[in-house]
Short mmCIF file of C-alpha atoms and ligand atoms in Angstrom, two decimals:
data_model
loop_
_atom_site.label_atom_id
_atom_site.label_comp_id
_atom_site.label_asym_id
_atom_site.label_seq_id
_atom_site.Cartn_x
_atom_site.Cartn_y
_atom_site.Cartn_z
CA MET A 219 52.52 18.09 13.72
CA THR A 220 55.11 20.14 15.63
CA PRO A 221 57.68 18.33 17.77
CA THR A 222 56.02 19.60 20.97
CA SER A 223 52.60 18.37 20.04
CA LEU A 224 54.10 15.04 18.99
CA TRP A 225 55.64 14.72 22.44
CA GLU A 226 52.25 15.54 23.97
CA ARG A 227 50.55 12.99 21.77
CA TYR A 228 53.19 10.44 22.80
CA CYS A 229 52.68 11.15 26.52
CA GLN A 230 48.90 11.04 26.23
CA SER A 231 48.72 7.84 24.25
CA LEU A 232 51.54 5.79 25.77
CA CYS A 233 50.11 2.72 27.46
CA LEU A 234 52.50 1.82 30.28
CA CYS A 235 52.15 -1.66 31.74
CA PRO A 236 54.73 -2.03 34.51
CA GLU A 237 53.10 -5.32 35.60
CA ILE A 238 54.59 -6.96 32.53
CA GLY A 239 57.45 -4.56 31.86
CA LEU A 240 55.88 -3.46 28.59
CA SER A 241 54.62 -0.30 26.99
CA LEU A 242 52.71 0.38 23.80
CA ASP A 243 53.09 3.63 21.90
CA ILE A 244 50.36 4.43 19.38
CA SER A 245 51.36 8.06 18.81
CA ARG A 246 52.73 7.36 15.33
CA MET A 247 49.42 6.09 14.05
CA ASN A 248 47.40 8.66 12.15
CA HIS A 249 44.08 8.30 13.98
CA ASP A 250 42.33 11.47 15.07
CA ASP A 251 41.47 12.32 18.65
CA GLY A 252 37.89 11.11 18.39
CA PHE A 253 38.68 7.66 16.96
CA LEU A 254 38.98 5.78 20.23
CA GLU A 255 35.79 7.33 21.53
CA ARG A 256 33.87 6.43 18.39
CA MET A 257 35.05 2.86 18.65
CA GLU A 258 34.34 2.52 22.36
CA PRO A 259 30.87 0.90 22.05
CA ALA A 260 32.29 -1.73 19.66
CA MET A 261 35.22 -2.24 22.02
CA GLN A 262 32.93 -2.75 25.00
CA LYS A 263 31.05 -5.37 23.01
CA ALA A 264 34.37 -7.07 22.24
CA TYR A 265 35.25 -7.14 25.97
CA ALA A 266 31.88 -8.70 26.75
CA GLU A 267 32.38 -11.35 24.08
CA MET A 268 35.87 -12.05 25.40
CA ALA A 269 34.49 -12.43 28.93
CA ALA A 270 31.91 -14.90 27.65
CA LEU A 271 34.64 -16.79 25.79
CA GLU A 272 36.77 -17.00 28.90
CA GLY A 273 33.72 -18.09 30.84
CA GLY A 274 33.37 -21.16 28.63
CA ALA A 275 30.94 -20.04 25.91
CA GLN A 276 31.15 -21.90 22.60
CA ALA A 277 33.04 -19.02 21.05
CA ASN A 278 34.07 -21.21 18.11
CA GLN A 279 30.48 -21.62 17.02
CA ASP A 280 31.09 -23.22 13.65
CA GLU A 281 32.91 -26.10 15.29
CA GLY A 282 30.81 -26.05 18.47
CA ARG A 283 33.90 -25.64 20.64
CA MET A 284 34.98 -23.62 23.63
CA VAL A 285 38.13 -21.52 23.31
CA GLY A 286 40.22 -22.05 26.38
CA HIS A 287 43.83 -21.03 25.83
CA TYR A 288 43.55 -18.39 28.57
CA TRP A 289 42.74 -21.10 31.14
CA LEU A 290 46.09 -22.73 30.44
CA ARG A 291 47.89 -20.06 32.44
CA THR A 292 45.14 -19.39 34.97
CA PRO A 293 43.51 -22.80 35.46
CA SER A 294 41.24 -21.46 38.19
CA LEU A 295 39.36 -19.66 35.40
CA ALA A 296 38.40 -22.90 33.65
CA PRO A 297 34.63 -23.24 33.52
CA ARG A 298 34.69 -26.85 34.74
CA ASP A 299 36.62 -28.62 37.46
CA ASP A 300 37.68 -31.51 35.25
CA ILE A 301 39.26 -29.03 32.79
CA ARG A 302 41.09 -27.23 35.57
CA ARG A 303 42.38 -30.50 36.94
CA GLU A 304 43.57 -31.70 33.54
CA ILE A 305 45.50 -28.47 32.97
CA GLU A 306 47.15 -28.65 36.39
CA GLU A 307 47.91 -32.35 36.18
CA THR A 308 49.42 -31.99 32.73
CA LEU A 309 51.68 -29.21 33.93
CA GLU A 310 52.81 -31.34 36.86
CA ARG A 311 53.46 -34.27 34.54
CA ILE A 312 55.49 -32.03 32.21
CA LEU A 313 57.67 -30.80 35.07
CA LEU A 314 58.10 -34.29 36.47
CA PHE A 315 58.99 -35.75 33.07
CA CYS A 316 61.55 -33.01 32.46
CA HIS A 317 63.03 -33.54 35.87
CA ARG A 318 63.44 -37.24 35.13
CA ILE A 319 65.06 -36.52 31.77
CA HIS A 320 67.40 -33.88 33.18
CA SER A 321 68.35 -35.88 36.25
CA GLY A 322 69.04 -39.05 34.26
CA GLY A 323 66.00 -40.82 35.72
CA ILE A 324 64.99 -41.61 32.15
CA THR A 325 67.94 -42.41 29.92
CA SER A 326 68.23 -43.29 26.28
CA GLN A 327 68.36 -46.91 25.14
CA ASN A 328 72.14 -47.00 25.41
CA SER A 329 71.91 -45.58 28.97
CA GLY A 330 73.28 -42.16 28.06
CA SER A 331 71.41 -39.04 29.07
CA PHE A 332 69.42 -37.26 26.39
CA THR A 333 71.25 -34.29 24.87
CA ARG A 334 69.05 -33.34 21.93
CA MET A 335 65.41 -33.36 21.00
CA LEU A 336 63.78 -33.67 17.63
CA ILE A 337 60.41 -31.96 17.55
CA ILE A 338 58.14 -33.09 14.72
CA GLY A 339 55.10 -30.97 13.99
CA ILE A 340 53.75 -28.29 11.66
CA GLY A 341 51.66 -25.10 11.88
CA GLY A 342 50.53 -24.49 15.43
CA SER A 343 52.35 -27.65 16.46
CA ALA A 344 55.72 -26.17 15.45
CA LEU A 345 55.66 -22.39 15.14
CA GLY A 346 55.17 -21.64 18.84
CA PRO A 347 57.78 -24.16 20.01
CA GLN A 348 60.23 -22.88 17.37
CA PHE A 349 59.72 -19.26 18.40
CA VAL A 350 60.13 -19.98 22.10
CA ALA A 351 63.12 -22.26 21.53
CA ASP A 352 64.94 -19.65 19.49
CA ALA A 353 63.98 -16.67 21.63
CA LEU A 354 65.10 -18.26 24.88
CA SER A 355 67.97 -20.52 23.91
CA SER A 356 71.23 -20.47 25.81
CA PRO A 357 74.56 -22.23 25.28
CA ASN A 358 73.82 -24.29 28.41
CA ASP A 359 70.53 -25.77 27.23
CA PRO A 360 70.38 -29.34 28.54
CA LEU A 361 68.66 -30.51 25.36
CA LYS A 362 69.33 -28.86 22.03
CA PRO A 363 66.18 -28.59 19.90
CA HIS A 364 65.86 -29.60 16.24
CA PHE A 365 62.68 -29.44 14.19
CA LEU A 366 61.09 -31.37 11.36
CA ASP A 367 58.29 -29.04 10.30
CA ASN A 368 57.74 -30.10 6.73
CA THR A 369 57.59 -33.09 4.44
CA ASP A 370 60.63 -31.90 2.47
CA PRO A 371 62.99 -34.90 2.21
CA ASP A 372 66.05 -32.74 1.70
CA GLY A 373 65.09 -30.58 4.67
CA MET A 374 64.75 -33.68 6.80
CA ASP A 375 68.15 -34.97 5.64
CA ARG A 376 69.72 -31.72 6.73
CA VAL A 377 68.26 -31.95 10.21
CA MET A 378 69.16 -35.61 10.59
CA ALA A 379 72.71 -34.86 9.45
CA GLU A 380 73.01 -32.16 12.11
CA ILE A 381 71.97 -34.68 14.75
CA GLY A 382 74.27 -37.31 13.26
CA ASP A 383 75.68 -39.81 15.74
CA ASP A 384 73.78 -38.15 18.57
CA LEU A 385 70.57 -39.79 17.39
CA ALA A 386 70.90 -42.38 20.15
CA ARG A 387 70.70 -39.53 22.68
CA THR A 388 67.91 -37.66 20.95
CA LEU A 389 64.40 -37.52 22.34
CA VAL A 390 61.68 -37.32 19.68
CA ILE A 391 58.55 -35.30 20.40
CA VAL A 392 55.79 -35.80 17.85
CA ILE A 393 53.21 -33.03 18.11
CA SER A 394 49.88 -33.04 16.34
CA LYS A 395 46.53 -32.01 17.75
CA SER A 396 44.60 -34.01 15.18
CA GLY A 397 47.20 -36.77 15.15
CA SER A 398 46.71 -37.23 11.43
CA THR A 399 48.60 -34.40 9.72
CA LYS A 400 50.48 -35.90 6.77
CA GLU A 401 53.62 -33.77 7.00
CA THR A 402 54.02 -34.72 10.65
CA ARG A 403 53.25 -38.38 9.98
CA ASN A 404 55.90 -38.42 7.25
CA GLY A 405 58.48 -36.76 9.49
CA MET A 406 57.75 -39.33 12.16
CA LEU A 407 58.07 -42.23 9.71
CA GLU A 408 61.39 -40.88 8.45
CA ALA A 409 62.63 -40.46 12.02
CA MET A 410 61.49 -44.01 12.85
CA ALA A 411 63.47 -45.30 9.87
CA ALA A 412 66.58 -43.43 11.01
CA TYR A 413 66.38 -45.00 14.47
CA ARG A 414 65.77 -48.44 12.97
CA GLN A 415 68.80 -48.08 10.71
CA ARG A 416 70.95 -47.51 13.77
CA GLY A 417 69.45 -50.47 15.57
CA LEU A 418 67.63 -48.22 18.03
CA ASP A 419 64.17 -48.73 19.45
CA PHE A 420 62.18 -45.64 18.47
CA ALA A 421 59.59 -46.15 21.22
CA ARG A 422 62.25 -45.72 23.88
CA HIS A 423 63.07 -42.27 22.52
CA ALA A 424 59.64 -40.98 21.64
CA LEU A 425 56.76 -39.11 23.14
CA ALA A 426 53.56 -37.71 21.68
CA ILE A 427 51.53 -34.58 22.28
CA THR A 428 48.16 -35.11 20.68
CA GLY A 429 44.39 -35.33 21.06
CA LYS A 430 43.03 -38.26 23.01
CA ASP A 431 42.51 -41.35 20.84
CA SER A 432 43.89 -39.71 17.72
CA GLN A 433 45.82 -41.93 15.29
CA LEU A 434 49.05 -40.67 16.83
CA ASP A 435 47.80 -41.25 20.37
CA ARG A 436 46.87 -44.84 19.56
CA LEU A 437 50.20 -45.50 17.86
CA ALA A 438 52.15 -44.11 20.80
CA ARG A 439 50.07 -46.14 23.24
CA ASP A 440 50.32 -49.37 21.24
CA GLN A 441 54.06 -49.04 20.74
CA GLY A 442 54.69 -48.09 24.36
CA TRP A 443 56.33 -44.70 23.79
CA LEU A 444 57.88 -42.99 26.81
CA GLU A 445 54.97 -40.60 27.41
CA ARG A 446 51.82 -39.10 25.92
CA PHE A 447 50.63 -35.60 26.71
CA PRO A 448 47.18 -34.28 25.83
CA MET A 449 45.89 -31.65 23.43
CA TRP A 450 42.33 -30.60 24.03
CA ASP A 451 39.67 -29.64 21.52
CA TRP A 452 39.21 -26.34 23.36
CA VAL A 453 42.76 -25.25 22.50
CA GLY A 454 43.40 -24.23 18.90
CA GLY A 455 46.71 -25.23 17.33
CA ARG A 456 47.79 -21.63 16.80
CA THR A 457 47.06 -20.74 20.43
CA SER A 458 48.58 -23.89 21.89
CA VAL A 459 52.00 -22.61 22.84
CA THR A 460 51.06 -22.38 26.53
CA SER A 461 49.78 -25.97 26.48
CA ALA A 462 52.05 -29.05 26.47
CA VAL A 463 52.80 -28.19 22.82
CA GLY A 464 54.99 -25.26 23.79
CA LEU A 465 55.68 -26.03 27.43
CA LEU A 466 57.13 -29.50 27.16
CA PRO A 467 59.84 -28.73 24.57
CA ALA A 468 60.62 -25.47 26.33
CA ALA A 469 60.97 -27.14 29.74
CA LEU A 470 63.16 -29.85 28.26
CA GLN A 471 65.36 -27.12 26.81
CA GLY A 472 65.75 -25.76 30.31
CA ILE A 473 63.47 -22.74 29.86
CA ASP A 474 61.61 -21.57 32.96
CA ILE A 475 58.06 -22.39 31.86
CA SER A 476 56.57 -21.23 35.14
CA ALA A 477 57.88 -17.74 34.39
CA LEU A 478 56.54 -17.96 30.84
CA LEU A 479 53.09 -18.90 32.17
CA GLN A 480 53.28 -16.13 34.76
CA GLY A 481 54.07 -13.59 32.05
CA ALA A 482 51.13 -14.78 29.99
CA ALA A 483 48.82 -14.79 33.02
CA ALA A 484 49.91 -11.28 34.04
CA CYS A 485 49.30 -10.01 30.51
CA ASP A 486 45.92 -11.77 30.43
CA ALA A 487 44.96 -10.05 33.68
CA LEU A 488 45.75 -6.59 32.40
CA THR A 489 44.28 -7.14 28.92
CA ARG A 490 41.00 -8.12 30.59
CA ARG A 491 40.64 -4.49 31.61
CA THR A 492 37.65 -2.80 30.06
CA GLU A 493 39.22 0.62 30.33
CA THR A 494 40.59 0.86 26.82
CA SER A 495 43.32 3.42 27.47
CA SER A 496 45.06 1.04 29.87
CA ASN A 497 44.57 -2.14 27.85
CA PRO A 498 47.40 -2.60 25.33
CA ALA A 499 45.67 -5.49 23.50
CA ALA A 500 42.57 -3.38 23.00
CA LEU A 501 44.55 -0.37 21.82
CA MET A 502 46.51 -2.51 19.41
CA ALA A 503 43.30 -4.10 18.07
CA LEU A 504 41.86 -0.63 17.54
CA MET A 505 45.01 0.46 15.71
CA TRP A 506 44.78 -2.58 13.44
CA HIS A 507 41.20 -1.57 12.81
CA TYR A 508 42.14 2.03 12.13
CA ALA A 509 45.09 1.19 9.91
CA GLY A 510 43.20 -1.21 7.68
CA ASN A 511 39.76 0.41 7.84
CA GLY A 512 38.47 -2.67 9.60
CA ARG A 513 39.05 -4.54 6.35
CA GLY A 514 42.73 -5.41 6.58
CA GLU A 515 43.67 -2.87 3.92
CA ARG A 516 47.13 -2.47 5.40
CA ASP A 517 49.69 -5.18 6.09
CA LEU A 518 51.26 -5.55 9.50
CA VAL A 519 55.04 -5.34 9.24
CA MET A 520 56.64 -6.85 12.35
CA LEU A 521 60.00 -5.31 13.10
CA PRO A 522 61.48 -6.54 16.36
CA TYR A 523 64.92 -5.08 16.95
CA ARG A 524 66.34 -8.18 18.56
CA ASP A 525 67.67 -11.32 16.88
CA ARG A 526 65.93 -13.50 19.42
CA LEU A 527 62.56 -12.30 18.15
CA LEU A 528 63.22 -13.22 14.54
CA LEU A 529 60.68 -16.03 14.55
CA PHE A 530 57.97 -13.95 16.18
CA SER A 531 56.63 -12.71 12.86
CA ARG A 532 56.46 -16.26 11.50
CA TYR A 533 54.57 -17.30 14.62
CA LEU A 534 52.27 -14.28 14.31
CA GLN A 535 51.70 -14.96 10.64
CA GLN A 536 49.74 -18.08 11.56
CA LEU A 537 48.14 -16.53 14.64
CA LEU A 538 46.79 -13.58 12.68
CA MET A 539 46.30 -14.89 9.18
CA GLU A 540 44.69 -18.20 10.12
CA SER A 541 42.51 -16.49 12.73
CA LEU A 542 41.51 -13.39 10.79
CA GLY A 543 41.72 -14.49 7.16
CA LYS A 544 38.07 -15.43 6.73
CA GLU A 545 35.64 -15.45 3.83
CA LEU A 546 32.50 -15.08 5.94
CA ASP A 547 31.54 -13.05 8.97
CA ARG A 548 29.64 -14.55 11.88
CA GLU A 549 26.35 -13.96 10.08
CA GLY A 550 27.54 -15.78 6.99
CA ARG A 551 28.05 -12.69 4.83
CA ILE A 552 31.02 -12.64 2.47
CA VAL A 553 33.62 -10.27 3.90
CA ASN A 554 37.03 -11.72 2.86
CA GLN A 555 38.80 -10.45 5.96
CA GLY A 556 42.40 -10.74 7.08
CA ILE A 557 45.60 -8.90 7.93
CA ALA A 558 48.79 -9.86 6.13
CA VAL A 559 51.86 -10.17 8.35
CA TYR A 560 55.49 -10.08 7.33
CA GLY A 561 58.83 -8.96 8.68
CA ASN A 562 61.95 -10.43 10.21
CA LYS A 563 64.08 -8.21 12.40
CA GLY A 564 65.65 -4.81 12.61
CA SER A 565 67.98 -3.38 11.77
CA THR A 566 68.61 -6.15 9.23
CA ASP A 567 65.36 -5.50 7.36
CA GLN A 568 66.33 -1.85 6.93
CA HIS A 569 68.83 -3.12 4.41
CA ALA A 570 66.17 -5.08 2.55
CA TYR A 571 62.67 -3.66 2.18
CA VAL A 572 62.44 -0.56 4.36
CA GLN A 573 63.16 1.49 1.21
CA GLN A 574 59.71 0.54 -0.05
CA LEU A 575 58.10 1.24 3.30
CA ARG A 576 59.34 4.79 3.23
CA ASP A 577 59.05 5.64 -0.44
CA GLY A 578 56.83 3.05 -2.05
CA LEU A 579 53.30 1.77 -1.57
CA ASP A 580 51.68 3.03 1.62
CA ASN A 581 49.83 -0.22 2.32
CA PHE A 582 51.21 -1.21 5.73
CA PHE A 583 51.76 -0.22 9.33
CA VAL A 584 54.83 -1.25 11.25
CA THR A 585 54.95 -2.79 14.71
CA PHE A 586 58.36 -2.08 16.17
CA ILE A 587 59.50 -4.06 19.18
CA GLN A 588 62.19 -2.41 21.22
CA VAL A 589 64.06 -4.34 23.91
CA LEU A 590 65.52 -1.92 26.44
CA ARG A 591 68.20 -4.14 27.98
CA ASP A 592 70.91 -4.64 25.36
CA ARG A 593 72.71 -7.67 26.74
CA ASP A 594 73.49 -9.25 30.09
CA ALA A 595 77.10 -8.14 30.21
CA SER A 596 78.47 -4.66 29.66
CA SER A 597 79.09 -3.58 26.08
CA LEU A 598 82.10 -2.68 24.05
CA GLU A 599 82.21 0.90 22.85
CA VAL A 600 82.28 0.66 19.07
CA GLU A 601 82.71 4.43 18.86
CA GLU A 602 83.52 6.75 21.69
CA GLY A 603 80.67 6.47 24.23
CA VAL A 604 78.57 4.43 21.86
CA THR A 605 77.80 0.71 21.86
CA SER A 606 76.35 -1.71 19.28
CA GLY A 607 73.16 -1.64 21.31
CA ASP A 608 73.01 2.15 20.97
CA PHE A 609 73.17 1.70 17.23
CA LEU A 610 70.39 -0.89 17.28
CA PHE A 611 68.27 1.53 19.32
CA GLY A 612 69.24 4.41 17.04
CA PHE A 613 68.25 2.49 13.93
CA LEU A 614 64.84 1.71 15.39
CA GLN A 615 64.22 5.32 16.38
CA GLY A 616 65.59 6.55 13.09
CA THR A 617 63.39 4.30 10.99
CA ARG A 618 60.33 5.16 13.08
CA THR A 619 61.00 8.86 12.53
CA ALA A 620 61.84 8.48 8.85
CA LEU A 621 58.56 6.62 8.29
CA HIS A 622 56.57 9.14 10.30
CA ASP A 623 58.07 12.00 8.28
CA LYS A 624 56.45 10.45 5.23
CA GLY A 625 53.13 9.86 6.99
CA ARG A 626 53.83 6.15 7.32
CA GLN A 627 52.32 4.66 10.47
CA SER A 628 53.83 2.59 13.23
CA LEU A 629 53.20 1.16 16.66
CA THR A 630 56.04 0.61 19.11
CA ILE A 631 56.06 -2.04 21.79
CA SER A 632 58.85 -1.66 24.32
CA VAL A 633 59.86 -4.43 26.71
CA GLU A 634 62.52 -4.44 29.39
CA ARG A 635 64.30 -7.60 28.34
CA ILE A 636 63.83 -10.92 26.61
CA ASP A 637 63.16 -13.58 29.21
CA PRO A 638 60.53 -16.29 29.67
CA PHE A 639 58.16 -13.90 31.47
CA THR A 640 58.28 -11.35 28.64
CA ILE A 641 57.88 -13.97 25.94
CA GLY A 642 54.80 -15.26 27.75
CA ALA A 643 53.44 -11.72 27.98
CA LEU A 644 54.06 -11.00 24.28
CA ILE A 645 52.31 -14.21 23.23
CA ALA A 646 49.33 -13.42 25.43
CA LEU A 647 49.21 -9.82 24.20
CA PHE A 648 48.83 -10.83 20.57
CA GLU A 649 46.43 -13.69 21.33
CA ARG A 650 44.15 -11.28 23.16
CA CYS A 651 44.51 -8.65 20.46
CA VAL A 652 43.51 -11.12 17.75
CA GLY A 653 40.45 -12.14 19.77
CA LEU A 654 39.35 -8.56 20.36
CA TYR A 655 39.98 -7.53 16.75
CA ALA A 656 37.97 -10.52 15.53
CA SER A 657 35.04 -9.28 17.60
CA LEU A 658 35.43 -5.78 16.17
CA ILE A 659 35.17 -7.14 12.63
CA ASN A 660 32.60 -9.79 13.56
CA ILE A 661 34.37 -12.95 12.47
CA ASN A 662 35.11 -16.33 14.07
CA ALA A 663 38.83 -16.27 14.81
CA TYR A 664 38.96 -19.84 15.99
CA HIS A 665 38.31 -22.03 12.98
CA GLN A 666 40.19 -22.49 9.70
CA PRO A 667 37.77 -23.77 7.05
CA GLY A 668 40.02 -22.63 4.21
CA VAL A 669 42.89 -24.93 5.10
CA GLU A 670 41.02 -28.12 4.24
CA ALA A 671 40.72 -27.38 0.51
CA GLY A 672 44.47 -27.56 -0.08
CA LYS A 673 44.80 -30.75 1.98
CA LYS A 674 42.00 -32.45 0.04
CA ALA A 675 43.47 -31.39 -3.29
CA ALA A 676 46.88 -32.76 -2.22
CA GLY A 677 45.24 -36.06 -1.31
CA ALA A 678 43.70 -36.21 -4.78
CA VAL A 679 47.13 -35.63 -6.37
CA ILE A 680 48.64 -38.53 -4.41
CA GLU A 681 45.73 -40.76 -5.46
CA LEU A 682 46.19 -39.79 -9.10
CA GLN A 683 49.91 -40.55 -8.86
CA ARG A 684 49.12 -44.09 -7.71
CA GLU A 685 46.73 -44.58 -10.61
CA LEU A 686 49.26 -43.21 -13.07
CA ARG A 687 52.05 -45.51 -12.04
CA ASP A 688 49.77 -48.56 -12.29
CA TYR A 689 48.52 -47.41 -15.67
CA LEU A 690 51.96 -46.75 -17.10
CA THR A 691 53.24 -50.09 -15.83
CA ALA A 692 50.31 -51.88 -17.46
CA GLN A 693 50.76 -49.98 -20.74
CA GLY A 694 54.47 -50.82 -20.93
CA ARG A 695 55.19 -48.08 -23.50
CA ALA A 696 56.08 -44.40 -23.69
CA MET A 697 53.10 -42.05 -23.78
CA THR A 698 52.43 -38.32 -23.66
CA ALA A 699 50.56 -36.76 -20.73
CA GLY A 700 47.61 -36.18 -23.05
CA GLU A 701 47.49 -39.84 -24.13
CA ILE A 702 47.73 -41.04 -20.56
CA ALA A 703 45.00 -38.64 -19.43
CA ALA A 704 42.73 -39.76 -22.26
CA GLY A 705 43.51 -43.40 -21.51
CA LEU A 706 42.51 -42.87 -17.88
CA GLY A 707 39.42 -40.90 -18.88
CA ARG A 708 40.83 -37.89 -17.07
CA SER A 709 41.57 -35.41 -19.82
CA GLU A 710 40.55 -32.53 -17.55
CA ARG A 711 43.56 -33.38 -15.36
CA THR A 712 46.18 -33.53 -18.12
CA GLU A 713 48.26 -30.71 -16.65
CA GLU A 714 48.29 -32.39 -13.24
CA ILE A 715 49.27 -35.68 -14.84
CA PHE A 716 52.12 -33.96 -16.65
CA ALA A 717 53.30 -32.31 -13.42
CA ILE A 718 53.22 -35.58 -11.47
CA LEU A 719 55.18 -37.45 -14.14
CA ARG A 720 57.69 -34.66 -14.50
CA HIS A 721 58.31 -34.76 -10.76
CA LEU A 722 58.68 -38.54 -10.74
CA ALA A 723 61.01 -38.45 -13.74
CA ALA A 724 63.25 -35.91 -11.98
CA ASN A 725 63.83 -38.52 -9.27
CA PRO A 726 65.43 -41.40 -11.23
CA GLU A 727 64.94 -43.93 -8.46
CA ARG A 728 61.15 -43.58 -8.84
CA GLY A 729 61.23 -45.52 -12.10
CA VAL A 730 59.61 -43.04 -14.49
CA VAL A 731 61.57 -42.17 -17.61
CA VAL A 732 60.92 -39.17 -19.87
CA GLU A 733 61.85 -38.48 -23.49
CA ARG A 734 61.84 -34.68 -23.87
CA THR A 735 61.27 -32.43 -26.87
CA SER A 736 60.89 -28.66 -26.97
CA ALA A 737 57.09 -28.95 -26.67
CA VAL A 738 55.87 -30.31 -23.33
CA GLU A 739 52.79 -31.86 -24.91
CA GLU A 740 55.15 -34.17 -26.79
CA TRP A 741 57.11 -35.38 -23.76
CA ARG A 742 56.74 -39.14 -23.56
CA PHE A 743 56.73 -40.93 -20.21
CA SER A 744 57.19 -44.62 -19.48
CA MET A 745 58.05 -46.84 -16.54
CA GLY A 746 61.73 -47.70 -16.82
CA THR A 747 62.77 -51.29 -16.79
O1 LIG B 1421 48.45 -30.11 15.17
P1 LIG B 1421 47.96 -30.65 13.89
O2 LIG B 1421 46.61 -31.30 14.03
O3 LIG B 1421 48.95 -31.58 13.27
O4 LIG B 1421 47.73 -29.46 12.91
C1 LIG B 1421 48.76 -28.66 12.42
C2 LIG B 1421 48.18 -27.51 11.65
O5 LIG B 1421 47.33 -28.07 10.67
C3 LIG B 1421 46.54 -27.20 9.88
O6 LIG B 1421 47.29 -26.58 8.91
C4 LIG B 1421 45.78 -26.20 10.68
O7 LIG B 1421 45.22 -25.23 9.84
C5 LIG B 1421 46.68 -25.54 11.70
O8 LIG B 1421 45.91 -24.71 12.51
C6 LIG B 1421 47.37 -26.57 12.52
O9 LIG B 1421 48.17 -25.95 13.47
#
């Protein structure tokens, strides 16, 4: 394509959305002129399904649930008055609670004001809060956020060491929709132990965000924690960032959550448009469809050129891959759908994997995010007339062109600046896009049947570990994994038994001792004395 026709293609296909200070450029995708027209009937069907979803239909059919994250920022849209009221009341309670924390109305046990918060959660109960916290942090944040988002003991030690003596002035927010996620439970128990060790009353530092009457909800109620905020079954974990899950930590950090909600609501309003050329979520969904043939054949590489957006791709990984990565379509046919997401930030990633994007496998499309405002203050000239921000911009443009020269495809989202409003808009843009794309490929984006298998298998490993320890204690001698498995009548699980014992033996305080040889089948395990 000649430079002039590229410019024409850019002008024709640029979707300008001044309402949210955002534009989407699809000119560097390779679709032909007729593609959008051919897809229009499918797109119209997707709009109709989205309207039904927003109207309160049981869009998550497999679980018999409504899908209501859009109501969170426009409560008047909620299909029932009680839902609308709950959303509004929760928001008021969040603002009031934050006011009391910030103003010293609620103090820590030793009467000091809270200066840090420890957020314990995983998946949708961590990724959104982490993204927002990092994207919108400032040196003046009234509460500094820390996260326990795993059951990694060493990881937890690191976080607790960072908090150190400030634990007494740290608010703990335990987030779990189900209230029974093991990683989160473990993080909470470890945090409880840390408070106990310092003679502090955990309940006076803790609050919960969870489903009504969940295990966590009952614990928080029985122990008299500071507050409990609701999660509703009509909000999925990965789309919960505009519920208390994302709003409460953000507000405590001093982030303007009203602006974040306004940005999301404004983006929702314009991505409800059924005129595809002016709907950036629809255009993006169509580009995903085009790029991957409607079968996810290309990976989505997220390249935001702004450090503050580093965690966006991690957040989107769950939003897209848990929503779209499905074995069956809505009619129960095997389709094995999905779109893989990876990426960190530009220009940093140019020095890592962009080589492959330009010269290697052509199995991706890039989504660049450009932030027009470089920084709040004026910039140093690193070369005559040129700033660091000019370089960042130049690297984005350069990579986009270099990829295009090799026929490699990209989308470019431009936003004015990074602020709460824009972050809200970006979140809403991708949520809507995922929903529309799911309709285009006929899958349920709102359940996650595949996640259970790994959790169940992990439960079985923990059970087996208990059995093993009892067995080895009773045997009182050194045995190979094979002998133990046979003794337990579980020969089919010999490898698992070996792995469990090897792990225990690597942690001397767990009491399992190993005598090693060069052949693993000869390793002999016993309970130490
Ligand atoms: O919020 P929770 O109930 O603790 O769930 C945390 C996460 O658990 C699972 O992995 C689900 O697949 C995620 O969608 C969810 O976000």
